[in-house]
PDB file of C-alpha atoms in Angstrom:
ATOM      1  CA  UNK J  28      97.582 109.740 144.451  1.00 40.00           C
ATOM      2  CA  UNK J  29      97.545 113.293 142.835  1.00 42.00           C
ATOM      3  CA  UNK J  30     100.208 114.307 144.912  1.00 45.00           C
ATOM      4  CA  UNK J  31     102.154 111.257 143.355  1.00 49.00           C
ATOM      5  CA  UNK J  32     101.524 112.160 139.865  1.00 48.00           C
ATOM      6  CA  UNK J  33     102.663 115.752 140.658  1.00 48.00           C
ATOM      7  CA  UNK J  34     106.023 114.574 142.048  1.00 51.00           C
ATOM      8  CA  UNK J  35     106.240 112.213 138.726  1.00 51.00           C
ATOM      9  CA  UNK J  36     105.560 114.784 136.647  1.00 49.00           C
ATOM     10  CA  UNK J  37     108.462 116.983 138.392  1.00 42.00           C
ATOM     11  CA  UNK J  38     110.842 114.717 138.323  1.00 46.00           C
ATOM     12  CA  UNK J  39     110.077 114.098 134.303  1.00 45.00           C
ATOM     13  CA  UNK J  40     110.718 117.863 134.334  1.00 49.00           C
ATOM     14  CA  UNK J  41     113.510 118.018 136.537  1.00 39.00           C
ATOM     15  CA  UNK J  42     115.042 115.203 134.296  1.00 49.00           C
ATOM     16  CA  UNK J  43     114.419 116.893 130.683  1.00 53.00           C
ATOM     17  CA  UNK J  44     116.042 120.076 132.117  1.00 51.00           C
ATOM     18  CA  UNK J  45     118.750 118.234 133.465  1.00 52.00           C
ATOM     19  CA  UNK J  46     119.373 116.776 130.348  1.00 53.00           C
ATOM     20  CA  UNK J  47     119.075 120.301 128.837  1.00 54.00           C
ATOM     21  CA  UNK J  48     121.826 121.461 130.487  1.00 51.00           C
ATOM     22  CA  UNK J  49     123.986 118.793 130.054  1.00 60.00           C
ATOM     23  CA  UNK J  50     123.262 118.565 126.106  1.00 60.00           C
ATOM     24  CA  UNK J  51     124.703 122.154 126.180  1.00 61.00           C
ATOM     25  CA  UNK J  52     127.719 122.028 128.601  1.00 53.00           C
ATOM     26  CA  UNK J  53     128.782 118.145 127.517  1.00 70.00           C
ATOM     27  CA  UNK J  54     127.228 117.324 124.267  1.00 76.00           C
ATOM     28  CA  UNK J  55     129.364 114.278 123.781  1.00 87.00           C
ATOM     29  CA  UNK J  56     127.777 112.422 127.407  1.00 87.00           C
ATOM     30  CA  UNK J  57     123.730 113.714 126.081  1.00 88.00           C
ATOM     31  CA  UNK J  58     124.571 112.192 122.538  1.00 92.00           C
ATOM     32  CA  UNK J  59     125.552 108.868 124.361  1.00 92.00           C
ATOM     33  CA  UNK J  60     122.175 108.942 126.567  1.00 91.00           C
ATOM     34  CA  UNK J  61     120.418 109.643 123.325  1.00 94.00           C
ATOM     35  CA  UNK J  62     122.145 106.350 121.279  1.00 96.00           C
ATOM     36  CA  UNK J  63     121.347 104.083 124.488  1.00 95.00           C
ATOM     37  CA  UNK J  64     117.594 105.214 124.381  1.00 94.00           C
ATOM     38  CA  UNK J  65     117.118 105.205 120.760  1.00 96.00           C
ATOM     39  CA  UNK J  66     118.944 101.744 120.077  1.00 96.00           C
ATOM     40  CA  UNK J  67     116.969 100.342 123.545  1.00 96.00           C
ATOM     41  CA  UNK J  68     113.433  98.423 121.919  1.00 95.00           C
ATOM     42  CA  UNK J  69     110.962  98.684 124.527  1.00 93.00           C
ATOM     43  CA  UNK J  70     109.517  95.164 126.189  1.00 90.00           C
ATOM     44  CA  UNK J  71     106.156  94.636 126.710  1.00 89.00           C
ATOM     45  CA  UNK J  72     104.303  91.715 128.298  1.00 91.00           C
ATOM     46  CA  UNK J  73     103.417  88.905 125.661  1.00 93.00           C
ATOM     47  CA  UNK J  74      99.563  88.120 125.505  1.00 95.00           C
ATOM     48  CA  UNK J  75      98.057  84.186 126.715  1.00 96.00           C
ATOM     49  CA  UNK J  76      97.297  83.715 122.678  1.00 96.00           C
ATOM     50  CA  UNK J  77     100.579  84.392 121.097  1.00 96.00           C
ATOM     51  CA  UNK J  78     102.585  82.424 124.262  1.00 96.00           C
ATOM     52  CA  UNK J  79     100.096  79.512 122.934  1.00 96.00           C
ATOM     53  CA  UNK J  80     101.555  80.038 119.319  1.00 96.00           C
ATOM     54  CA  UNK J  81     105.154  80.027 120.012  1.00 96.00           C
ATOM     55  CA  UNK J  82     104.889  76.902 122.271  1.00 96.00           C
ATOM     56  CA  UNK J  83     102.903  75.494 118.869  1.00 97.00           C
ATOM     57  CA  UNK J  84     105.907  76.075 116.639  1.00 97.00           C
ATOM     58  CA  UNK J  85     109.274  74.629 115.660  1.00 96.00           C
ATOM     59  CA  UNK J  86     111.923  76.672 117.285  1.00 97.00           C
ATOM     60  CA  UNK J  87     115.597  76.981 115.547  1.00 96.00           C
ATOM     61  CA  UNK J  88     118.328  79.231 116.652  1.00 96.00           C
ATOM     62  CA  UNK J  89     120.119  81.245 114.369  1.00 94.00           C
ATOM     63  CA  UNK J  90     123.533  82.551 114.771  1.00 90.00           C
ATOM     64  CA  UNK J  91     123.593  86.037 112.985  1.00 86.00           C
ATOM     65  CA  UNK J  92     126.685  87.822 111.966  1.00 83.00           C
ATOM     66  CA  UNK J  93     126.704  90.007 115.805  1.00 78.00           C
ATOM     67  CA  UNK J  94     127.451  86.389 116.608  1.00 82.00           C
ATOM     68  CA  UNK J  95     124.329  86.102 119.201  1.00 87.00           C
ATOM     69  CA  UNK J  96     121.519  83.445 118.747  1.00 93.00           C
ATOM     70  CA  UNK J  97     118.026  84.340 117.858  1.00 96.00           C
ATOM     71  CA  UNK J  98     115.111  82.619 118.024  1.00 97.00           C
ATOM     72  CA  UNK J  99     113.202  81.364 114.683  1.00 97.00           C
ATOM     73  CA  UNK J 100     109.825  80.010 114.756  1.00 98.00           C
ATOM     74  CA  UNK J 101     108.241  77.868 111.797  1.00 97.00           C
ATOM     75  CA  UNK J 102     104.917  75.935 111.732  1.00 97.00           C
ATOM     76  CA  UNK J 103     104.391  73.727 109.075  1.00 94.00           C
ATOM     77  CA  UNK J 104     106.437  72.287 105.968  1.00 90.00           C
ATOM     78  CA  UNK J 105     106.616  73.734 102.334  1.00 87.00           C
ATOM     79  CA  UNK J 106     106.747  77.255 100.856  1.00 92.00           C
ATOM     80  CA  UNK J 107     106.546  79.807 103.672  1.00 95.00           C
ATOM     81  CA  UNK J 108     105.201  83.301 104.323  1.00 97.00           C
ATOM     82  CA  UNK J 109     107.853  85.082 106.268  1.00 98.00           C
ATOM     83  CA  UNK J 110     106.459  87.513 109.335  1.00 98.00           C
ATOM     84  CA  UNK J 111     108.803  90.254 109.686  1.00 98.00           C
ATOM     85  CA  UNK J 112     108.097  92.453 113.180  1.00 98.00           C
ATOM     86  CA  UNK J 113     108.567  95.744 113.579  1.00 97.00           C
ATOM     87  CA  UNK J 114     110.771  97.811 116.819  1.00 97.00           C
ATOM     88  CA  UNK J 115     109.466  97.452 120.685  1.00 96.00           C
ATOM     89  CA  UNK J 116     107.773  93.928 118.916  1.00 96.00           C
ATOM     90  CA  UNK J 117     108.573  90.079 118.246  1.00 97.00           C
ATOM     91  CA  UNK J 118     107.690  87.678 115.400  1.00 97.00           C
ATOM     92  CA  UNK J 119     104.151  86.081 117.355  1.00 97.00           C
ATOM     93  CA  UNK J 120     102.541  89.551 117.259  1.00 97.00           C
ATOM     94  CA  UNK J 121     101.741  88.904 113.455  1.00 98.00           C
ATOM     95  CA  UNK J 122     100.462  85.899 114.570  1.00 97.00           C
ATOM     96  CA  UNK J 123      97.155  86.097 113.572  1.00 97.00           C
ATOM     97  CA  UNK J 124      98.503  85.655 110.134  1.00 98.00           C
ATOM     98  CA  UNK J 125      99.470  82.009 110.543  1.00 97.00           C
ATOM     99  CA  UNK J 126      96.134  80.400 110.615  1.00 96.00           C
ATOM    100  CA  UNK J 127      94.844  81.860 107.725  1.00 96.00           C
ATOM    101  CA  UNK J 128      98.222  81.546 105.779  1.00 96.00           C
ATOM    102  CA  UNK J 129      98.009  77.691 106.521  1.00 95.00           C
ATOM    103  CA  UNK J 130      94.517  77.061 106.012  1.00 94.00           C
ATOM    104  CA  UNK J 131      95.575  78.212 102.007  1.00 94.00           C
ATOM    105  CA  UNK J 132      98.677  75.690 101.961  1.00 92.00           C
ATOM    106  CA  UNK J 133     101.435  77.747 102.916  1.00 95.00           C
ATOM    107  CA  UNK J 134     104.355  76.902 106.236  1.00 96.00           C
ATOM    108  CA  UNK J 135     105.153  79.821 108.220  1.00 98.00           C
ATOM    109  CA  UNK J 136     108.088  81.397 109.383  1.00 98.00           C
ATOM    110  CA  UNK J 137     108.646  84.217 111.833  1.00 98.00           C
ATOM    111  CA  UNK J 138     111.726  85.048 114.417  1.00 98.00           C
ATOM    112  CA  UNK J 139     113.075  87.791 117.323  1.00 97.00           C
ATOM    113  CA  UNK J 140     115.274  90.117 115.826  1.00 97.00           C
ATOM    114  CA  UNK J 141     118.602  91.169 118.043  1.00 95.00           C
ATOM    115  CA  UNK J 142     117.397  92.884 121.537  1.00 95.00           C
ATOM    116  CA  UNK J 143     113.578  91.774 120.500  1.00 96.00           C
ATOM    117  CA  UNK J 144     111.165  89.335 122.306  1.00 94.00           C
ATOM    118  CA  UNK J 145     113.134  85.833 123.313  1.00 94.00           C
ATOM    119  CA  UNK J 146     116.696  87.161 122.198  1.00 95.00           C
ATOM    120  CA  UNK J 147     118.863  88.669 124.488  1.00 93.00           C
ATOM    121  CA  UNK J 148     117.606  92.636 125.581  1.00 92.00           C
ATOM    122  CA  UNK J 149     121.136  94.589 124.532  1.00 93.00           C
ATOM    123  CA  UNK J 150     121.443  97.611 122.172  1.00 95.00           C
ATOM    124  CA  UNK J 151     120.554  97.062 118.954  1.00 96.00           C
ATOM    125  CA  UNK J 152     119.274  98.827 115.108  1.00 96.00           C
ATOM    126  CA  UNK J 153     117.916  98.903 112.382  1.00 97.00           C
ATOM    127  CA  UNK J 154     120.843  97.447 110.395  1.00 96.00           C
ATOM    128  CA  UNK J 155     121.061  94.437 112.472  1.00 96.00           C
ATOM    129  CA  UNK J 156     117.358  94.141 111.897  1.00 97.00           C
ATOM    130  CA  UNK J 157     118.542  93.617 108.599  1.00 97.00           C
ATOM    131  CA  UNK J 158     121.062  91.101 108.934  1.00 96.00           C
ATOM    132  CA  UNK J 159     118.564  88.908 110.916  1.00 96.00           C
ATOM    133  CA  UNK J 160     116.429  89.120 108.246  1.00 96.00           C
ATOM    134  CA  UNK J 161     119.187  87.952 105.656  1.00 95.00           C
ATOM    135  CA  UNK J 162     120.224  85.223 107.384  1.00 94.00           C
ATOM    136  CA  UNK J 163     116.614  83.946 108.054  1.00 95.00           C
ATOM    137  CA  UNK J 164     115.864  83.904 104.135  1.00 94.00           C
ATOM    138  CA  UNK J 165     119.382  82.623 103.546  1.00 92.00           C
ATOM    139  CA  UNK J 166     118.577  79.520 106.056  1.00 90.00           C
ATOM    140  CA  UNK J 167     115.113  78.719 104.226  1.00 86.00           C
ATOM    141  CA  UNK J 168     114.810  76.926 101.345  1.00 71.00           C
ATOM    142  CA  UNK J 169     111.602  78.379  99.774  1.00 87.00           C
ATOM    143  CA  UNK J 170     109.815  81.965 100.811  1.00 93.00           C
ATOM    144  CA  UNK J 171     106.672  82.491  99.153  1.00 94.00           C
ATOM    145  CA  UNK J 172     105.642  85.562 100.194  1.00 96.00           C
ATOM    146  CA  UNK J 173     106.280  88.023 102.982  1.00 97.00           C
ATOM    147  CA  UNK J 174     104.322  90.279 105.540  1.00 98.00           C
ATOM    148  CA  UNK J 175     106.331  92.694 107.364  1.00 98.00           C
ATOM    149  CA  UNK J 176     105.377  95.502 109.818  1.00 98.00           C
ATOM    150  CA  UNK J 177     106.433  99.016 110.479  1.00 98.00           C
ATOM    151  CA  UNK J 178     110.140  99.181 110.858  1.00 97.00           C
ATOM    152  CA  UNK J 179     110.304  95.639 109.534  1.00 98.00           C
ATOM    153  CA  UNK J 180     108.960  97.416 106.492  1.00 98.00           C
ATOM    154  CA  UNK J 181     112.466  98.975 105.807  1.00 98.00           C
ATOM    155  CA  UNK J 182     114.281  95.892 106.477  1.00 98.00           C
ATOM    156  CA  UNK J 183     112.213  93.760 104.088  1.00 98.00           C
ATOM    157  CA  UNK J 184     112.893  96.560 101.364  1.00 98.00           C
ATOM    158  CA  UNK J 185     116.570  96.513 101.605  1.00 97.00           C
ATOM    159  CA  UNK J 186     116.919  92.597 101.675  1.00 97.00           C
ATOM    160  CA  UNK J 187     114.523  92.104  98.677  1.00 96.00           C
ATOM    161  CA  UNK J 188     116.353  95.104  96.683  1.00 96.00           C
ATOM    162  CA  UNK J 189     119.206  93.676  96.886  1.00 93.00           C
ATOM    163  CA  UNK J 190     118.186  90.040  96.041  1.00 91.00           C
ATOM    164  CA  UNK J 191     116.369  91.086  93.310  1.00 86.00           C
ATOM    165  CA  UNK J 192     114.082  88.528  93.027  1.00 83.00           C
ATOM    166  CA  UNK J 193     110.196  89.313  92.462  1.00 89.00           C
ATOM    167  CA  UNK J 194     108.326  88.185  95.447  1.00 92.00           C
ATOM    168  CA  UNK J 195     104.779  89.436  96.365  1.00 96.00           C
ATOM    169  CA  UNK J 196     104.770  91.330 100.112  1.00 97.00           C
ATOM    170  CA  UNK J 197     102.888  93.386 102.148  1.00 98.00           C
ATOM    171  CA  UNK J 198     103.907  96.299 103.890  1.00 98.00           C
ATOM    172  CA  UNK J 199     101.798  97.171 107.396  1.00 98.00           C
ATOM    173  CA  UNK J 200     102.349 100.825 108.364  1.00 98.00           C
ATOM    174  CA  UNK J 201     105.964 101.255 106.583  1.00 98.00           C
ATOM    175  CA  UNK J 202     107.326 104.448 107.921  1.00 97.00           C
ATOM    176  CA  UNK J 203     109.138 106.528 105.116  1.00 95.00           C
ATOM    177  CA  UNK J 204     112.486 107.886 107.023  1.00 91.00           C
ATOM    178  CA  UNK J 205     113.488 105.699 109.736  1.00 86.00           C
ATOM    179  CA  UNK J 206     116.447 108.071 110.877  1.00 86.00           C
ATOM    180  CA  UNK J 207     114.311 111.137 111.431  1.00 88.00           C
ATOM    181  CA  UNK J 208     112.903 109.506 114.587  1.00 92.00           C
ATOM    182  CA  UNK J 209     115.942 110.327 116.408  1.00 95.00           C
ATOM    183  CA  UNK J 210     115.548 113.642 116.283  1.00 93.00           C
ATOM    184  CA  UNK J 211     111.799 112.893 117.666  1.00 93.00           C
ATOM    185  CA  UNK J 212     113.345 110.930 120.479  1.00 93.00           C
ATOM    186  CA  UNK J 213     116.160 114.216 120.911  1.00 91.00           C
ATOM    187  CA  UNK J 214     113.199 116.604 121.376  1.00 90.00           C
ATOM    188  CA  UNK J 215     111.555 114.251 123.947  1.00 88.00           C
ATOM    189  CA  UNK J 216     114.668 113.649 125.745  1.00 87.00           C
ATOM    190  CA  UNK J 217     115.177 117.651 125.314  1.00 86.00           C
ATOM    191  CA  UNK J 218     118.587 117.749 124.142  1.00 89.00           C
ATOM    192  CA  UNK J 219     119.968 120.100 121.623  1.00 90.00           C
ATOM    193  CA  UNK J 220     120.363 119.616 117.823  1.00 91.00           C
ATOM    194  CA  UNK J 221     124.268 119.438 118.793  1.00 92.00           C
ATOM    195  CA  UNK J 222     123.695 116.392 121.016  1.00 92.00           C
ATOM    196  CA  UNK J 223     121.490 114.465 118.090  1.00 94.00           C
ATOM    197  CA  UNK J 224     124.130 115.333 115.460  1.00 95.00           C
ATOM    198  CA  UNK J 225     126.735 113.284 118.085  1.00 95.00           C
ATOM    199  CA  UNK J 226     124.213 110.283 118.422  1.00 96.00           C
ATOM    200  CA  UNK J 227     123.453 110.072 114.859  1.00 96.00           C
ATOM    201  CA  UNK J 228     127.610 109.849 114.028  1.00 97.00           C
ATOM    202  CA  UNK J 229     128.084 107.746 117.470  1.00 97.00           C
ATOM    203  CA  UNK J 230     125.034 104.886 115.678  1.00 97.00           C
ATOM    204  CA  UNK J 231     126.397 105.419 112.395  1.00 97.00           C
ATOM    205  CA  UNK J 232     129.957 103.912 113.663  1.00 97.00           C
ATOM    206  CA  UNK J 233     128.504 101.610 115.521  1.00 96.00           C
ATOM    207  CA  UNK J 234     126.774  99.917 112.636  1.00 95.00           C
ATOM    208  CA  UNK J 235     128.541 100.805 109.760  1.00 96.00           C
ATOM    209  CA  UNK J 236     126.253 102.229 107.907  1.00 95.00           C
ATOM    210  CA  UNK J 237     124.609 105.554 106.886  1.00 96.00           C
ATOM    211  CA  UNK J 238     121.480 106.909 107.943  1.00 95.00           C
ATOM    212  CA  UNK J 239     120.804 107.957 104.396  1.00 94.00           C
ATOM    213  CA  UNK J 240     121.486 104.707 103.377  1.00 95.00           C
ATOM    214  CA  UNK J 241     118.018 103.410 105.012  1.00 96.00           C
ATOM    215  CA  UNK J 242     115.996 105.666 103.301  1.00 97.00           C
ATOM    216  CA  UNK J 243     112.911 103.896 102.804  1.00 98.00           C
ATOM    217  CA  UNK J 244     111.861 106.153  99.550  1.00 97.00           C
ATOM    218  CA  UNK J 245     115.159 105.006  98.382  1.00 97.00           C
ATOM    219  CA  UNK J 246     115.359 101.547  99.494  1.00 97.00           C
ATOM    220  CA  UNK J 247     111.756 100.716  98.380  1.00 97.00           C
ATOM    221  CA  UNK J 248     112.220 101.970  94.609  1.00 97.00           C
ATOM    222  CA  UNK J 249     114.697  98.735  93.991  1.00 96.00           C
ATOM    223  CA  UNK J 250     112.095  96.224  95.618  1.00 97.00           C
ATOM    224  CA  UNK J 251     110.963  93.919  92.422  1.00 94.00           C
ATOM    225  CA  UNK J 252     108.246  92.503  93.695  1.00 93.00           C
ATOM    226  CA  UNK J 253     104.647  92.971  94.027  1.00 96.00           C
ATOM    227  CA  UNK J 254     103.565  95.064  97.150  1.00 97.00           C
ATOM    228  CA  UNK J 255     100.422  95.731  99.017  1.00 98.00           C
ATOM    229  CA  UNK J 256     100.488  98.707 101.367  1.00 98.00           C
ATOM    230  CA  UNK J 257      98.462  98.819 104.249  1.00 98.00           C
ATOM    231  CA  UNK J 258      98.210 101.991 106.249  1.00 98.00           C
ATOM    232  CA  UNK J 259      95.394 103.324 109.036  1.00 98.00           C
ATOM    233  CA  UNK J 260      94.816 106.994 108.922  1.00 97.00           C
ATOM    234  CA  UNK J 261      94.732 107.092 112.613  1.00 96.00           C
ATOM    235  CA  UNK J 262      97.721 105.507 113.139  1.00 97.00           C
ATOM    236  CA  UNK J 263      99.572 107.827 115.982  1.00 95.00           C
ATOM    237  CA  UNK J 264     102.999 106.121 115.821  1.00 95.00           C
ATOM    238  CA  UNK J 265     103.846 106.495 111.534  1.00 96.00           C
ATOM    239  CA  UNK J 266     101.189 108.982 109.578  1.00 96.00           C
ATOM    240  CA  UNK J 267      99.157 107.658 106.876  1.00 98.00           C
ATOM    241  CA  UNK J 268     101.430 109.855 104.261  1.00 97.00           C
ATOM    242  CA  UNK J 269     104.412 108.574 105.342  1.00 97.00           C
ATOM    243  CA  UNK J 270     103.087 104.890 103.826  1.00 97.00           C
ATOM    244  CA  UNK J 271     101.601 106.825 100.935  1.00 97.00           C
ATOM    245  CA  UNK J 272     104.809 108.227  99.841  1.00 98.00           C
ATOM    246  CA  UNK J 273     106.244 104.391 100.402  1.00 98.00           C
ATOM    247  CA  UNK J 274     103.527 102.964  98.138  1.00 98.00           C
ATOM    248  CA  UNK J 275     104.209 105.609  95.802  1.00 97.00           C
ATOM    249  CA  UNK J 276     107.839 105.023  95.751  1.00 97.00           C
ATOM    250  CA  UNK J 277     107.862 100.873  95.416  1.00 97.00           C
ATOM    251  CA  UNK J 278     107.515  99.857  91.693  1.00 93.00           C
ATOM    252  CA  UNK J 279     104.689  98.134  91.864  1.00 95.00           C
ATOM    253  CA  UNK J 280     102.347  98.735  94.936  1.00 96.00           C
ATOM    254  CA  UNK J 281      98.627  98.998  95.953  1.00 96.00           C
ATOM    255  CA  UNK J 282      97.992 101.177  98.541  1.00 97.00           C
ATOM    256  CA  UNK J 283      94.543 100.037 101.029  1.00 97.00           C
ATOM    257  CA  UNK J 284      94.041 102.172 103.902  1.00 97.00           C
ATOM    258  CA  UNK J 285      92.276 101.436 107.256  1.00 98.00           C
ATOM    259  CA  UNK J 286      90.083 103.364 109.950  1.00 97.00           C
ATOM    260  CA  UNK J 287      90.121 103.250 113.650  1.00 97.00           C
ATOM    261  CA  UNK J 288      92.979 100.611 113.461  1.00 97.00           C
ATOM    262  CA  UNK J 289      96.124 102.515 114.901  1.00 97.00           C
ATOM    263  CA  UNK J 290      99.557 101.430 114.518  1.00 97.00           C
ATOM    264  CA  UNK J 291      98.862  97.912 116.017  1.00 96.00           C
ATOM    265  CA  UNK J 292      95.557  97.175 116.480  1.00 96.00           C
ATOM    266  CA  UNK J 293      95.869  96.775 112.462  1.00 98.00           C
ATOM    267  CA  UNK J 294      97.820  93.525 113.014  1.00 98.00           C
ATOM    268  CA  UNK J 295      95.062  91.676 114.602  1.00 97.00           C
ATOM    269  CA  UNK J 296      92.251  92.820 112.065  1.00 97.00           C
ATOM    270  CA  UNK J 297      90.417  89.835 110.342  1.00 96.00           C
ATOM    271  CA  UNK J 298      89.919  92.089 107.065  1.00 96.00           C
ATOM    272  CA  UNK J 299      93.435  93.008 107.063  1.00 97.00           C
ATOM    273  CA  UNK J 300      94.269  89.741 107.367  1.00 97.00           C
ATOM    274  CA  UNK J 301      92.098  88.938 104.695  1.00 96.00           C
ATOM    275  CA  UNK J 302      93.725  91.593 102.126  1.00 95.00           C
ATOM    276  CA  UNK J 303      97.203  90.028 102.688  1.00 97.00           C
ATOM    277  CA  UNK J 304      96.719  86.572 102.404  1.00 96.00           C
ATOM    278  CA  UNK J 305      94.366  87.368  99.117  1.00 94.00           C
ATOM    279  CA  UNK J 306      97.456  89.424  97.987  1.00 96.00           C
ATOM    280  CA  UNK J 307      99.862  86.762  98.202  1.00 95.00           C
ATOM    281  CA  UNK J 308      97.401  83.798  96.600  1.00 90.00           C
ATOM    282  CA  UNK J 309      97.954  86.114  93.314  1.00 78.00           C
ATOM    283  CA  UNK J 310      98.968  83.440  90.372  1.00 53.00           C
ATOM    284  CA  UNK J 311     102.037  83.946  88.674  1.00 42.00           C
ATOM    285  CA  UNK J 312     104.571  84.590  91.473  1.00 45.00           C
ATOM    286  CA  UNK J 313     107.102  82.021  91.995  1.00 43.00           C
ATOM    287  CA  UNK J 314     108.434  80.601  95.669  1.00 41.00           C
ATOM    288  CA  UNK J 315     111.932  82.753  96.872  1.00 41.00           C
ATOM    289  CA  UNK J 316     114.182  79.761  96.692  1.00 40.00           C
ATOM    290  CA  UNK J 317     117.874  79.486  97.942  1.00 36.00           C
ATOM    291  CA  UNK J 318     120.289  76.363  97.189  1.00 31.00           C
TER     292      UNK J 318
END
């Protein structure tokens, strides 16, 4: 057994200096290995409880713009609190929102964004992330409120800046620069600065669409809306400041932080839970409707 976890770790090594030496002698084919890992979410096996939840709910599917179908889960009828997942996730792992979001009157509405959970596993972003989202809120007749996680932070702050329209949400670890984590995944991979300039220019053409232009401190200063911002300090995966400086950036925010929760352990957290629903039961907000 240790002798296996030697030759692992040796061929991890072997691999990183492999990649190395390519990043330096052929920039262009590292930058390419680089897009495919960044724009690859991660699948991981889906829990007995939240397979129970999806077989509970009304399942649509959505053509988006990509012109693939993804999957769009609702349960119940009237004004809905949209569940927005984050990267390497899928719409039932904010499940334990739904009960409690019911139990106060409300329908709920979550879905797989491209290359997530039930839709097809391809290469996909952040900006398509986006256009999911659009197209979910576009298809609904009435949002009431929404709850989005982590890198589903940044997509609910672009679609709600640009509708404009003031509706209360809560924001679950929002990471503050989505873009820099490229160069996290370049210094795992060990390629050179060159190589992550290539990939950065090679997923900028692909989408259409700057890095700088998802600047969460940007993005979340045009979101009208009421926001709660929920952050652990322990969280390994986004830092605690990086949702401070979010919270400090959105127009109107409340910032509540967490111990001992991580990055996703906060999602299942009754008091969390609590918080958010509590949040969105404010009076004086108005459904998001769309005609």
């Amino acid at each position: 057994m240790e002798g296996g976890m030697l030759s692992t770790g040796i061929r991890l090594t072997l691999y990183r200096m492999g990649l190395r030496i390519t990043s330096r002698a052929a920039p262009v084919i590292a930058s390419r290995a680089l897009e495919k890992r960044f724009l690859s979410p991660a699948r991981h096996s889906v829990p007995a409880w939240e397979s129970a939840l999806a077989a509970s709910a009304t399942i649509t599917w959505l053509s988006t713009r990509s012109g693939e179908a993804i999957p769009v889960y609702r349960w119940g009828e009237g004004p809905a609190i949209l569940l927005v997942h984050g990267w390497s996730s899928r719409g039932t792992q904010l499940g334990r929102f739904i009960g409690p979001a019911r139990d106060q009157g409300f329908s709920v509405i979550t879905f797989d964004a491209p290359g997530h959970g039930c839709s097809a596993a391809r290469l996909t972003g952040l900006p398509e992330m986006i256009d999911a989202l659009e197209q979910v809120i576009a298809a609904h007749q009435s949002i009431a409120g929404v709850v989005a996680h982590s890198l589903g932070t940044v997509a609910a702050s672009y679609v709600l800046g640009h509708l404009g329209t003031e509706i209360p949400s809560v924001y679950i670890a929002p990471p503050q620069e989505p873009g820099r984590y490229l160069a996290m995944v370049g210094d795992r991979m060990n390629v050179t600065p060159k190589a992550v300039s290539l990939a950065q220019r090679r997923i900028e053409q692909r989408f259409g669409t700057r890095f700088l232009e998802l600047n969460h401190l940007e993005l979340a200063q045009h979101v009208p809306g009421r926001v709660l911002v929920v952050h652990d300090h322990g969280d390994k995966e986004v830092a605690f400041e990086e949702g401070q400086r979010v919270a400090q950036a959105l127009a109107n925010s409340t910032l509540r932080s967490t111990t001992g929760l991580g990055h996703r352990r906060i999602l299942k957290s009754e008091d969390v839970v609590k918080m958010a629903i509590n949040h969105l039961l404010a009076k004086g907000q108005k459904p998001l409707s769309h005609r």
